[in-house]
Coordinates of C-alpha atoms and ligand atoms in Angstrom, one line a residue:
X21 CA -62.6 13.6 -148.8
X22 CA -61.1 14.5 -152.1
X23 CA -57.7 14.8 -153.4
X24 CA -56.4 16.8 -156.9
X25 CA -54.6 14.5 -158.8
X26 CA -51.9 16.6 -160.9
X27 CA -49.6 15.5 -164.0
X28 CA -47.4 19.0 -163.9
X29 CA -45.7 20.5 -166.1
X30 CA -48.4 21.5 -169.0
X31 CA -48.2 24.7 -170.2
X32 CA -51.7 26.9 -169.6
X33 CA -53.6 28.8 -172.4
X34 CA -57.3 29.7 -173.2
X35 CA -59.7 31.8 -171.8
X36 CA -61.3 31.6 -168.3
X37 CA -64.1 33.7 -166.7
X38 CA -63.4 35.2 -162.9
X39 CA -66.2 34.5 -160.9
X40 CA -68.1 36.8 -158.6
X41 CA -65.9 37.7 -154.9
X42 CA -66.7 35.3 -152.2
X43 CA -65.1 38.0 -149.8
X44 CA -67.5 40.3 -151.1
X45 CA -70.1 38.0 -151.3
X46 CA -69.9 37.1 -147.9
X47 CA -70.7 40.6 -146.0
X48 CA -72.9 41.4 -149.1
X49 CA -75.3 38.7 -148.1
X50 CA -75.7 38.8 -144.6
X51 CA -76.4 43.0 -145.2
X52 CA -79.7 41.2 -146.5
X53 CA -80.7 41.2 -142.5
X54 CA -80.7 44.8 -142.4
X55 CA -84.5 44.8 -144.1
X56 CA -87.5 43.2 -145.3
X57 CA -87.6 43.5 -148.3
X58 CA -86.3 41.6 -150.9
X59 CA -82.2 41.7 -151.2
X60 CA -81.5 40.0 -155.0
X61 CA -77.3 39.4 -155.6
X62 CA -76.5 38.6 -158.9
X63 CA -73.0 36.5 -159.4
X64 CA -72.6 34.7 -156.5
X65 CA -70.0 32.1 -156.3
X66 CA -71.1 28.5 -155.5
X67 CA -68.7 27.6 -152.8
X68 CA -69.1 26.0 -149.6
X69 CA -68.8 28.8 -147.8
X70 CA -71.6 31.0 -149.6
X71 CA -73.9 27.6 -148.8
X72 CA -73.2 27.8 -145.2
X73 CA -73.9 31.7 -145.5
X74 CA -77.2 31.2 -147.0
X75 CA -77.8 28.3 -144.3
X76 CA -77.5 30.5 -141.5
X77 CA -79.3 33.4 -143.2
X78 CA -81.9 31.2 -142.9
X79 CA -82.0 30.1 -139.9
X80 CA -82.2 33.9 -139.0
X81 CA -85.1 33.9 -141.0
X82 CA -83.7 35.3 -144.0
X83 CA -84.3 32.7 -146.6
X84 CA -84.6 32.5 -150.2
X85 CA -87.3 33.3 -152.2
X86 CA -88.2 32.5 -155.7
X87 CA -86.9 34.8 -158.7
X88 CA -89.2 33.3 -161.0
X89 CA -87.6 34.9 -164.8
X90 CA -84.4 36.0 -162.6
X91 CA -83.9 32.8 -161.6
X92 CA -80.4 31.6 -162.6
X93 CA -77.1 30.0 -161.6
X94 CA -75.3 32.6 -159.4
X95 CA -78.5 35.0 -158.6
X96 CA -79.5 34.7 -154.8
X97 CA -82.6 36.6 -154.0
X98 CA -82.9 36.9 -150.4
X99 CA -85.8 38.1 -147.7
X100 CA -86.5 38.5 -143.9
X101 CA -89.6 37.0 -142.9
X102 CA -89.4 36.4 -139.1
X103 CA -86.7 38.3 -137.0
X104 CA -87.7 36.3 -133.6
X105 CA -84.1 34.4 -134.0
X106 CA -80.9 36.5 -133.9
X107 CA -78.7 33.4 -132.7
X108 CA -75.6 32.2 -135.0
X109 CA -74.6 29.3 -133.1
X110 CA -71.6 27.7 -132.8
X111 CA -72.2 24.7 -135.2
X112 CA -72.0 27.3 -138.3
X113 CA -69.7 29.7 -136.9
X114 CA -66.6 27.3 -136.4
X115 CA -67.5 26.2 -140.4
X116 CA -67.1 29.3 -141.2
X117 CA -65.5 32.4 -139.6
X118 CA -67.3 34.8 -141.7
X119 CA -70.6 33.8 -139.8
X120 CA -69.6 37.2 -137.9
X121 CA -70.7 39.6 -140.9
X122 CA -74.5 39.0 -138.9
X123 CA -73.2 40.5 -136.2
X124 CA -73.5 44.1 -136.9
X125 CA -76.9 43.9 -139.3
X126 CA -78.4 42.2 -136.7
X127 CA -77.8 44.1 -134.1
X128 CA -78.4 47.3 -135.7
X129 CA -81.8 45.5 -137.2
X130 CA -83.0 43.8 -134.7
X131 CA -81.4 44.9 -131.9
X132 CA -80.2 41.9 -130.3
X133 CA -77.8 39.7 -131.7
X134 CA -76.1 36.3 -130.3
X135 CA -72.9 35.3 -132.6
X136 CA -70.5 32.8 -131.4
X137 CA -67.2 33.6 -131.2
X138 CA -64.9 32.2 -133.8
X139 CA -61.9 30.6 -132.3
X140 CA -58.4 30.9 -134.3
X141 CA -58.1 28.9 -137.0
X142 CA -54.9 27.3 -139.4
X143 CA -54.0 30.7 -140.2
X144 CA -53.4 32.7 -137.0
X145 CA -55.7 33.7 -133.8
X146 CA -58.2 35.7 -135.2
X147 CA -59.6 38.0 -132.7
X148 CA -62.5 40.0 -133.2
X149 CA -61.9 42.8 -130.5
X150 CA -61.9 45.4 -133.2
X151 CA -65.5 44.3 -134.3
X152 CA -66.6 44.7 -130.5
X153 CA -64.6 48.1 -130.0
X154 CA -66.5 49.8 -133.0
X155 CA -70.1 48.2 -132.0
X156 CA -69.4 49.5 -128.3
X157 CA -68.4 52.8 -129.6
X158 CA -72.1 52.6 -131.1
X159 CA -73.4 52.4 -128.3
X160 CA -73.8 48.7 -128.1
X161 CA -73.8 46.5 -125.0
X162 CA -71.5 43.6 -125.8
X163 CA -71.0 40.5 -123.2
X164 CA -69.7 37.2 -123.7
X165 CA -71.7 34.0 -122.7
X166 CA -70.5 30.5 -123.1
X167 CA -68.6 31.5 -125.8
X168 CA -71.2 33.6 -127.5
X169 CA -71.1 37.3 -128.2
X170 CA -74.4 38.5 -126.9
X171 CA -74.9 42.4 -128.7
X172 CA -78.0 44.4 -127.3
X173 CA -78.6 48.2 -128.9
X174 CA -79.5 50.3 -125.2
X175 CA -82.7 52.0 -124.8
X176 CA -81.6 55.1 -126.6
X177 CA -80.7 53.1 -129.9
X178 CA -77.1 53.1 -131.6
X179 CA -75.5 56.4 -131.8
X180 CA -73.3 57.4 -134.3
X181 CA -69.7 58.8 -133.2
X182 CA -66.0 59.1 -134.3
X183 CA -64.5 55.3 -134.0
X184 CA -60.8 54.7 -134.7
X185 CA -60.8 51.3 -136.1
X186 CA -57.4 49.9 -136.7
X187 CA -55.4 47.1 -134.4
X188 CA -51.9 45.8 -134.4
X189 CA -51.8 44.6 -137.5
X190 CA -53.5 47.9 -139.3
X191 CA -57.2 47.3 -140.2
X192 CA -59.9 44.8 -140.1
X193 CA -61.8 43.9 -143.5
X194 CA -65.0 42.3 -141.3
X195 CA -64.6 44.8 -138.8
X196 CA -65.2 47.5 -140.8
X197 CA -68.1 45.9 -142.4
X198 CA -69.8 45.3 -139.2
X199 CA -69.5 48.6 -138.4
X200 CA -70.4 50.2 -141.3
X201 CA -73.7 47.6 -141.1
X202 CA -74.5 48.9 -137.9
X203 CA -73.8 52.7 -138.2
X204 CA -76.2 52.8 -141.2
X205 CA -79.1 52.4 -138.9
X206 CA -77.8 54.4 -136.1
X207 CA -78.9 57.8 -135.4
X208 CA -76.8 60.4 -136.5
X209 CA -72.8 60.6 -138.3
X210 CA -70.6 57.9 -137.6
X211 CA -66.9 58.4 -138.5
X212 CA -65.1 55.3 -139.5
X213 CA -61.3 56.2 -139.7
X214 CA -58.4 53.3 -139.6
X215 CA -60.9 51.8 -142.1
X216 CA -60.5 48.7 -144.3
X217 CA -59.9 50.2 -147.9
X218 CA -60.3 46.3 -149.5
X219 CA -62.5 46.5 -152.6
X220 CA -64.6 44.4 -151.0
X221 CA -65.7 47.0 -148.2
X222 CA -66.3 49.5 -151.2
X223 CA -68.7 46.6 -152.7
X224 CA -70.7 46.5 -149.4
X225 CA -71.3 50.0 -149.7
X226 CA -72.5 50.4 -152.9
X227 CA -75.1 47.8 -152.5
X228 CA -76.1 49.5 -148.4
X229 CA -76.2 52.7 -150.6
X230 CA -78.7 50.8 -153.5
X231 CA -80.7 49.7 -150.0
X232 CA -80.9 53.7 -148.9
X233 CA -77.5 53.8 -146.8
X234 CA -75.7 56.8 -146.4
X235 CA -71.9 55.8 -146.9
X236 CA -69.2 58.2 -148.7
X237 CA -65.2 57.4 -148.3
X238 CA -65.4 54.0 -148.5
X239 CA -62.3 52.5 -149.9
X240 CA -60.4 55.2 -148.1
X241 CA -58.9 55.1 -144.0
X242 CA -62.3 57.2 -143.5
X243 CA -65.7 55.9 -143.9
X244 CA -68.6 58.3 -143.4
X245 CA -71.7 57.3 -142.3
X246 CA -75.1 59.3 -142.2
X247 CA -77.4 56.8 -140.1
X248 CA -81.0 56.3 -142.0
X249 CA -84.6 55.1 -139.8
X250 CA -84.6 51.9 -142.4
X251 CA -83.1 50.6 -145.6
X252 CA -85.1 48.8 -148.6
X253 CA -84.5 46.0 -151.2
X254 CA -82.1 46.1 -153.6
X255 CA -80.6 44.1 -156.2
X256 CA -76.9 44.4 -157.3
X257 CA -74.3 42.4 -158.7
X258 CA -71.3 41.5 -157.0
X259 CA -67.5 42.2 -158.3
X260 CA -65.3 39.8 -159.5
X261 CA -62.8 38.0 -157.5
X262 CA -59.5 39.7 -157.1
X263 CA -57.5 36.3 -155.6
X264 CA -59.7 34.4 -158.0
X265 CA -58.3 36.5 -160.7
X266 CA -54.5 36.1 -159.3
X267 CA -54.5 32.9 -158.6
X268 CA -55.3 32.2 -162.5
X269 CA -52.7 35.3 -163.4
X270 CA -50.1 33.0 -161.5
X271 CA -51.5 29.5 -163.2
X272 CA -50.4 31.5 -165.9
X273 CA -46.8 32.5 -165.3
X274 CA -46.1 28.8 -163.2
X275 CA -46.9 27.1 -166.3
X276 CA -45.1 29.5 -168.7
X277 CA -48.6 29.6 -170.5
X278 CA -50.5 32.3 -172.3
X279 CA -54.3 33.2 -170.8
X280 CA -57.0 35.1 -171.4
X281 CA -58.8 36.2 -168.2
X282 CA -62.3 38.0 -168.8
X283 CA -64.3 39.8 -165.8
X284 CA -61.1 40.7 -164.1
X285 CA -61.1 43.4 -161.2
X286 CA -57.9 45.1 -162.7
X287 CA -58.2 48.3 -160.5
X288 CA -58.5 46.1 -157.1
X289 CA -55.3 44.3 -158.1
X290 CA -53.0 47.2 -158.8
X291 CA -50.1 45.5 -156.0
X292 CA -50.2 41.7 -157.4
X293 CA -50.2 43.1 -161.2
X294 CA -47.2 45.4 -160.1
X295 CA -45.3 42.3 -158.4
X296 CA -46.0 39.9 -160.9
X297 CA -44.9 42.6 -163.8
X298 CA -41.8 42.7 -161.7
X299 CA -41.0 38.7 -161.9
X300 CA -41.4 39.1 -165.2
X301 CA -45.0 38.3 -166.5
X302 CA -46.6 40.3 -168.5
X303 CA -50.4 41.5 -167.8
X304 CA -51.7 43.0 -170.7
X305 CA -55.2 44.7 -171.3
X306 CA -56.9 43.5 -174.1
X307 CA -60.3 43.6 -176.0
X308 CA -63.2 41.8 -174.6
X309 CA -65.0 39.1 -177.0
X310 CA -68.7 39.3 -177.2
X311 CA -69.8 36.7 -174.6
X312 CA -71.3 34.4 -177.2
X313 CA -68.2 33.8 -178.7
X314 CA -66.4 33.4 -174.8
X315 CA -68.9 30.8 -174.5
X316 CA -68.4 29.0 -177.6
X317 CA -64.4 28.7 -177.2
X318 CA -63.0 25.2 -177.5
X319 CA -61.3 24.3 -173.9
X320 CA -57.3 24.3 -173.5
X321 CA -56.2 25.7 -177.0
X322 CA -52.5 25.6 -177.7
X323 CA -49.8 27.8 -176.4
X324 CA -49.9 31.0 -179.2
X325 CA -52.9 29.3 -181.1
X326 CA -56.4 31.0 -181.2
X327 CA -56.4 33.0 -178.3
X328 CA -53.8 35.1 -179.7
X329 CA -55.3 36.4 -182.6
X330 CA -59.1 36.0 -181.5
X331 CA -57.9 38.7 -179.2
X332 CA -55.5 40.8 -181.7
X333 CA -58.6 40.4 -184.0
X334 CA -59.9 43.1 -181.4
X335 CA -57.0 44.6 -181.0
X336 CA -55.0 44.9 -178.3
X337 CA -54.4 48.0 -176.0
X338 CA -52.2 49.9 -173.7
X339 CA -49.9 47.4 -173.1
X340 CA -49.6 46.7 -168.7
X341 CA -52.6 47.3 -166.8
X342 CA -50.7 47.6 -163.6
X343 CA -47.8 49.7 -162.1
X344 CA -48.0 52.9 -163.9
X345 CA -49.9 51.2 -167.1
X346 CA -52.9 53.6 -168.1
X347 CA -55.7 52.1 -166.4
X348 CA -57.7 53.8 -168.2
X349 CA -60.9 51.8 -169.5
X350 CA -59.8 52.8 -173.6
X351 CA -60.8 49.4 -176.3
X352 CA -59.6 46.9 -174.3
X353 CA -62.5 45.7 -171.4
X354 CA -64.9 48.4 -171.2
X355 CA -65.0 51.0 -168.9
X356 CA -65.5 49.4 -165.9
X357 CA -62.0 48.6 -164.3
X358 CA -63.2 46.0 -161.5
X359 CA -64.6 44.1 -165.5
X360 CA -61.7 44.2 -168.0
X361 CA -60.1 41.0 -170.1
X362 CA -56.4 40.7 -169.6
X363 CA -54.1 38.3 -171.5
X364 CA -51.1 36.7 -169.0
X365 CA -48.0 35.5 -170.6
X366 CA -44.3 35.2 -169.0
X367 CA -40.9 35.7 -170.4
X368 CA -39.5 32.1 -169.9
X369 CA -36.8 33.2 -167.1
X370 CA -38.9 34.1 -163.8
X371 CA -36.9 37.1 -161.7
X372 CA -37.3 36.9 -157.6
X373 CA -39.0 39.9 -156.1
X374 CA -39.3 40.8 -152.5
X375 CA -43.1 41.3 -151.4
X376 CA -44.6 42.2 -148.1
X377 CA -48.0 41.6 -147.7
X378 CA -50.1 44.7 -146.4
X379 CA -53.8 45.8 -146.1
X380 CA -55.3 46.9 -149.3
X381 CA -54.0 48.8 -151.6
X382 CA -50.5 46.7 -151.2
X383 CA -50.5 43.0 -152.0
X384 CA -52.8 41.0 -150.4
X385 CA -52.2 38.0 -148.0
X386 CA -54.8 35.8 -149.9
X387 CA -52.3 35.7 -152.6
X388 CA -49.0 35.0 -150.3
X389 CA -49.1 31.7 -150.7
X390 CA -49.3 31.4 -154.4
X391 CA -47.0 33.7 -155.3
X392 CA -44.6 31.7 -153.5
X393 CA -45.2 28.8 -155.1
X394 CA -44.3 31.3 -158.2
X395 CA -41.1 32.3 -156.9
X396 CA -40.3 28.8 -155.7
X397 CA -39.3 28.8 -160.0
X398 CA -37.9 32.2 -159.8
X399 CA -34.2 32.7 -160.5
X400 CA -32.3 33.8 -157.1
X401 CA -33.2 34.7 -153.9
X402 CA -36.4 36.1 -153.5
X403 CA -37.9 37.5 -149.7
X404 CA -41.9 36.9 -148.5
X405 CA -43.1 38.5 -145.3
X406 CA -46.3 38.3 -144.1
X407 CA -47.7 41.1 -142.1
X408 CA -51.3 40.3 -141.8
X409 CA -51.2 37.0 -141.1
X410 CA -47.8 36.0 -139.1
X411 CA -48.2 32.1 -139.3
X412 CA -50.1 31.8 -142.5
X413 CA -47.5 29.5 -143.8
X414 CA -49.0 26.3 -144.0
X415 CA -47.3 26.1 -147.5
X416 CA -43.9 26.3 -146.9
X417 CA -43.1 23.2 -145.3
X418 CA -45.1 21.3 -147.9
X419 CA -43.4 23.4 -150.8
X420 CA -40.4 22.6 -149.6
X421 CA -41.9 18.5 -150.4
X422 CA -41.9 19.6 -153.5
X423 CA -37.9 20.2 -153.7
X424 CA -38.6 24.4 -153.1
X425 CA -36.0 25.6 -151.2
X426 CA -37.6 27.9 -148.4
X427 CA -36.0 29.1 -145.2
X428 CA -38.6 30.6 -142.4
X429 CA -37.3 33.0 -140.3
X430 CA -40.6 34.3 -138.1
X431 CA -43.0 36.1 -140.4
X432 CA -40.4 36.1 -143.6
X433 CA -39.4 33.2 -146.1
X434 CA -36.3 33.3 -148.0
X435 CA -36.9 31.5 -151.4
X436 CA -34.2 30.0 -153.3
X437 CA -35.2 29.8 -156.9
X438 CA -35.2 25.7 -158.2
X439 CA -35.1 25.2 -162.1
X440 CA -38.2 21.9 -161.2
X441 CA -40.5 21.6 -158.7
X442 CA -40.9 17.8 -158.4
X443 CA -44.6 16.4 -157.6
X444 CA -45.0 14.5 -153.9
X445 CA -48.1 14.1 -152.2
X446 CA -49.0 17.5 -150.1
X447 CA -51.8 18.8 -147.9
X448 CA -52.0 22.1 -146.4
X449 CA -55.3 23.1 -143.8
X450 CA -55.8 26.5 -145.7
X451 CA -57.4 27.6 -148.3
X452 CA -55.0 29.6 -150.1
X453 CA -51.8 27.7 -149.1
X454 CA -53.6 24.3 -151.1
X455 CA -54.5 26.8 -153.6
X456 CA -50.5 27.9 -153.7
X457 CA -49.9 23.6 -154.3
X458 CA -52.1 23.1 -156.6
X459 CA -50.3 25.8 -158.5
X460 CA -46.5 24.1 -157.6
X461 CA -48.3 20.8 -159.0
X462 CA -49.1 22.2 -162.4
X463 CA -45.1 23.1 -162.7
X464 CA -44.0 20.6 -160.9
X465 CA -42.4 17.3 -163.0
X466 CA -44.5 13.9 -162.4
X467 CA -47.4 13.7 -160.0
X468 CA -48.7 15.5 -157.2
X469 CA -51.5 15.2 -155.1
X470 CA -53.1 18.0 -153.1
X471 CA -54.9 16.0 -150.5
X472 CA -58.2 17.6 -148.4
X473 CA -58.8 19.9 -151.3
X474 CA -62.2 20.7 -148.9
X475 CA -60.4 23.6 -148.1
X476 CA -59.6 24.6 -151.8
X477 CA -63.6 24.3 -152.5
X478 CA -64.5 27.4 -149.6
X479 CA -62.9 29.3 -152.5
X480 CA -62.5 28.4 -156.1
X481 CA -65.8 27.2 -157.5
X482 CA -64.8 23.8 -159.9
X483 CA -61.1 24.4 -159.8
X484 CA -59.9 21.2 -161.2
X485 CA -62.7 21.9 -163.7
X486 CA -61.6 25.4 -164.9
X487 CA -57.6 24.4 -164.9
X488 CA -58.5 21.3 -167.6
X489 CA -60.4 23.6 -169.5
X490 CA -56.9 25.2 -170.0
X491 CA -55.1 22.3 -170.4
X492 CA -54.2 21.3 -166.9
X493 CA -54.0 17.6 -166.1
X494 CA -56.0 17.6 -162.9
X495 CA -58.6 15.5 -161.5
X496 CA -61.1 15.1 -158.6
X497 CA -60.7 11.8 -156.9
X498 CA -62.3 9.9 -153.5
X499 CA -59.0 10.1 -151.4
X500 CA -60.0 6.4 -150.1
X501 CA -60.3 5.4 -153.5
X502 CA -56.7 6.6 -154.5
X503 CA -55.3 5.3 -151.5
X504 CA -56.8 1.9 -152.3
X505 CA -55.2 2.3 -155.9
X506 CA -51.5 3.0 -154.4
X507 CA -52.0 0.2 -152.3
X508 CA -53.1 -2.1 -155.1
X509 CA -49.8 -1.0 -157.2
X510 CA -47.0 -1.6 -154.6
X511 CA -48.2 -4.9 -153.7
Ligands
EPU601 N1 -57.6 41.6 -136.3 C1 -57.6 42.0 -134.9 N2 -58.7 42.2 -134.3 C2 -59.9 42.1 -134.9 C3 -60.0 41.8 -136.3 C4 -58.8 41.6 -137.0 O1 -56.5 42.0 -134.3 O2 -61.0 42.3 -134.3 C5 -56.4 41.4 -137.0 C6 -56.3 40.0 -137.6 O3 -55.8 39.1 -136.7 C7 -55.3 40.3 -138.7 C8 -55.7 41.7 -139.2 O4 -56.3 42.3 -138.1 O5 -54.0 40.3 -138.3 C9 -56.6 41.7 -140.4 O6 -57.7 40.8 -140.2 P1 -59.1 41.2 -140.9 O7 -60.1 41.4 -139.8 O8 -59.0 42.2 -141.9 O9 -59.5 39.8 -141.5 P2 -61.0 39.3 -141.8 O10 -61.9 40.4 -142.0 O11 -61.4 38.3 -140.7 C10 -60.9 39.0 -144.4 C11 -60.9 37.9 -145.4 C12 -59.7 37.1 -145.3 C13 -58.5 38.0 -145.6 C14 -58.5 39.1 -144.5 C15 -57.3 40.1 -144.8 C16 -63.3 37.5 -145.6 C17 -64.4 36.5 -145.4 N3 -62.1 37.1 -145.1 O12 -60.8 38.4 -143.1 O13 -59.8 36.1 -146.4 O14 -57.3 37.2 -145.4 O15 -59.7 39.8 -144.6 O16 -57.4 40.6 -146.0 O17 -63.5 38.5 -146.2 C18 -59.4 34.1 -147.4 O18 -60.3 34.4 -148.3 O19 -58.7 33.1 -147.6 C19 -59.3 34.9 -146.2 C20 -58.7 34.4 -145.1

């Protein structure tokens, strides 16, 4: 297993490229079951997770195929040759919970799908009754079997209908994904309301709609559905990363640094721009540089160097992109606002904010953690509850390591703002909460080390790679290796 080794306390700058959305990725490649012909997605990330997607896929029979000229790092080109296995079997499915975006393209496909169940996991219980709800309300025959969802459309087929989708804790991202999979081939209207309105539910639909879907609403509580006979191939390119994009935005601010972020899904990230704007870093829109140039750009350029006036070369617009900014496409990025170039820089004295993390449109839970870490620096007391999520905390404890002063009280942490964050060795079993300590390391005075970064890797492709580009002292080591070295040096 690998550990991060981190020498805090460099200051940030340079230019760094937001990959495509592994949460959109994700459903986006298991739609590729819903036909036979050939599904081509262009950006995909190269993270764990999207390998064990692309292993089960398949297994399913849905393998990949040759792209011949397309061929190139990030374009998966996908097709369904034999439909004779539906099973996703345990062995994939506790690697990875989002194994369950099979479930309703299978189904609906196929007409028979076997999915395990995924069991909680370091962030909460996880249930997927709200999948099962909206499949039943298809129509579908659901049982459980030795831990395995068995799905079965009746003789009749799915039928579309009015389904209210939402659970305790509001909507379901997956959920609605499944459903939406599964009402595209059903006969008839299928109403979604209580819908997920994450970006990344809007990105499924545009490519089912590419494939011959029917889908208007989505990104709203109500998702309509006209159910086609079949959908086709398509190809289409995957949006950026919204948590990708904040976790850089934060990398940013923690280091008091000055970056250049380029593909970044402004419009999806309206909450986290609004609540960093309010601890006092500044998200500005700026100009694009021709992609040659991007590529060309010498790694970790100084504090107010180059990347300054590379971007005021072409000009720099409306000032915030966030909270009430214009939004509007204008010089700076293009027109598409999921694509634009923003330039992060912080005011030296970070303010504390009180955030609540809610379903999409308000600030996302995948960025809890790491804004924490920010505030951890913030000066006064700042308050984070989590609402989707109530135990996702893995951080704090490990945070607090790092000489943060955190009080838990349920699902809220009061945050004492420290001047330094002070670097200790730290592990946390979640993605984003070891994404959160990386970022504490690259404030934090001395060394830290973010042990079982595996967890990191479902989710950032070459991390440690991307943060020395911009000046980070960070490397990848063996953890046995390392441990072998501290041993070595205190005897
Ligand atoms: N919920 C239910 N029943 C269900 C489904 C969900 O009660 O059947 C509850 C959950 O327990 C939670 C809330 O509803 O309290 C929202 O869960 P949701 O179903 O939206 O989560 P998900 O679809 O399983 C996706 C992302 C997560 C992200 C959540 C919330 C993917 C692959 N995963 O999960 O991403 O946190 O939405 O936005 O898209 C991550 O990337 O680190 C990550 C965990």
């Amino acid at each position: 297993m690998d550990t991060f080794v981190i020498d805090g306390g460099r200051r940030l700058s340079g230019r760094v490229r937001i990959n495509g959305s592994k949460n959109a990725a994700l459903p986006i490649l298991a739609a590729a079951l819903l036909t036979t012909e050939p599904v081509t997605i262009h950006d995909v990330p190269a993270l764990d997770d999207i390998a064990n997607m692309i292993r089960l896929l398949a297994q399913l029979g849905c393998g990949q195929v040759a792209q011949g000229a397309e061929d190139s790092a990030g374009v998966i080109r996908l097709q369904t040759t034999d439909e004779s296995i539906s099973h996703a079997p345990y062995e994939i499915v506790r690697t990875m919970r989002a194994s369950i975006c099979t479930l309703g393209p299978l189904l609906a496909k196929r007409g028979y799908a076997r999915v395990s169940l995924p069991g909680g996991c370091s962030i909460g219980e996880r249930p997927v009754d709200l999948h099962l709800r909206g499949l039943r309300a298809l129509g579908a025959e659901i049982t459980l079997e030795a831990g395995d969802i068995i799905a079965r459309v009746p003789a009749g087929g799915l039928k579309g209908t009015t389904i209210f989708l939402g659970g305790a804790n509001g909507s379901t991202v997956l959920g609605t994904t499944n459903v939406m999979c599964a009402a595209s081939l059903a006969k008839g209207t299928t109403i979604i309301e209580c819908a997920a309105c994450e970006p990344e539910v809007v990105d499924l639909a545009k490519l089912l709609i590419k494939m011959g879907a029917k889908i208007s609403g989505a990104g709203s509580p109500r998702i309509v559905i006209e159910g086609v006979t079949q959908l086709g191939g398509a190809t289409y390119v995957v949006m950026p990363d919204r948590i990708e994009a904040g976790t850089f935005m934060i990398a940013a601010a923690i280091t008091n640094g000055d970056m250049i972020l380029d593909n970044c899904p402004t419009d999806a990230m309206l909450a986290p721009i609004y609540w960093l704007e309010a601890a006092g870093v500044h998200v500005q829109q700026v100009a694009p540089l021709a992609a040659t140039i991007a590529n060309t750009l010498p790694a970790g350029r100084p504090r107010g160097g180059s990347s300054l006036s590379l971007s005021s070369g072409s000009t720099s617009t409306n000032g915030s992109v966030g909270g009430g900014g214009s939004g509007g496409g204008g010089a700076g990025g293009g027109d598409d606002p999921l694509r634009r170039c923003v330039r992060v820089t912080t005011e030296r004295v970070l303010k504390s904010v009180d955030v609540t993390t809610q379903p999409h449109p308000g600030f996302p839970t995948d960025l809890q953690a790491q804004f924490m870490a920010l505030l951890c620096l913030a000066d006064g007391n700042s308050v984070v509850t989590e609402r989707i999520f109530q135990d996702r905390f893995l951080h704090v404890a490990e945070l607090s390591r790092m000489g943060a002063k955190l009080v838990r009280q349920g699902s809220t942490v009061i945050i004492t703002g420290v001047r330094n964050l002070v670097g200790a060795p730290v592990m946390a079993s979640d993605l984003r909460a070891s994404a959160g300590l990386v970022l504490a390391g690259l404030a934090a005075e001395g060394t830290t080390c973010v042990n079982r970064v595996y967890h990191l890797d479902r989710g950032y492709e070459r991390m440690e790679e991307r943060l020395r580009s911009l000046g980070a002292s960070i490397a990848r080591v063996d953890e046995k290796e390392l441990a072998a070295k501290n041993i070595a040096a205190v005897s």
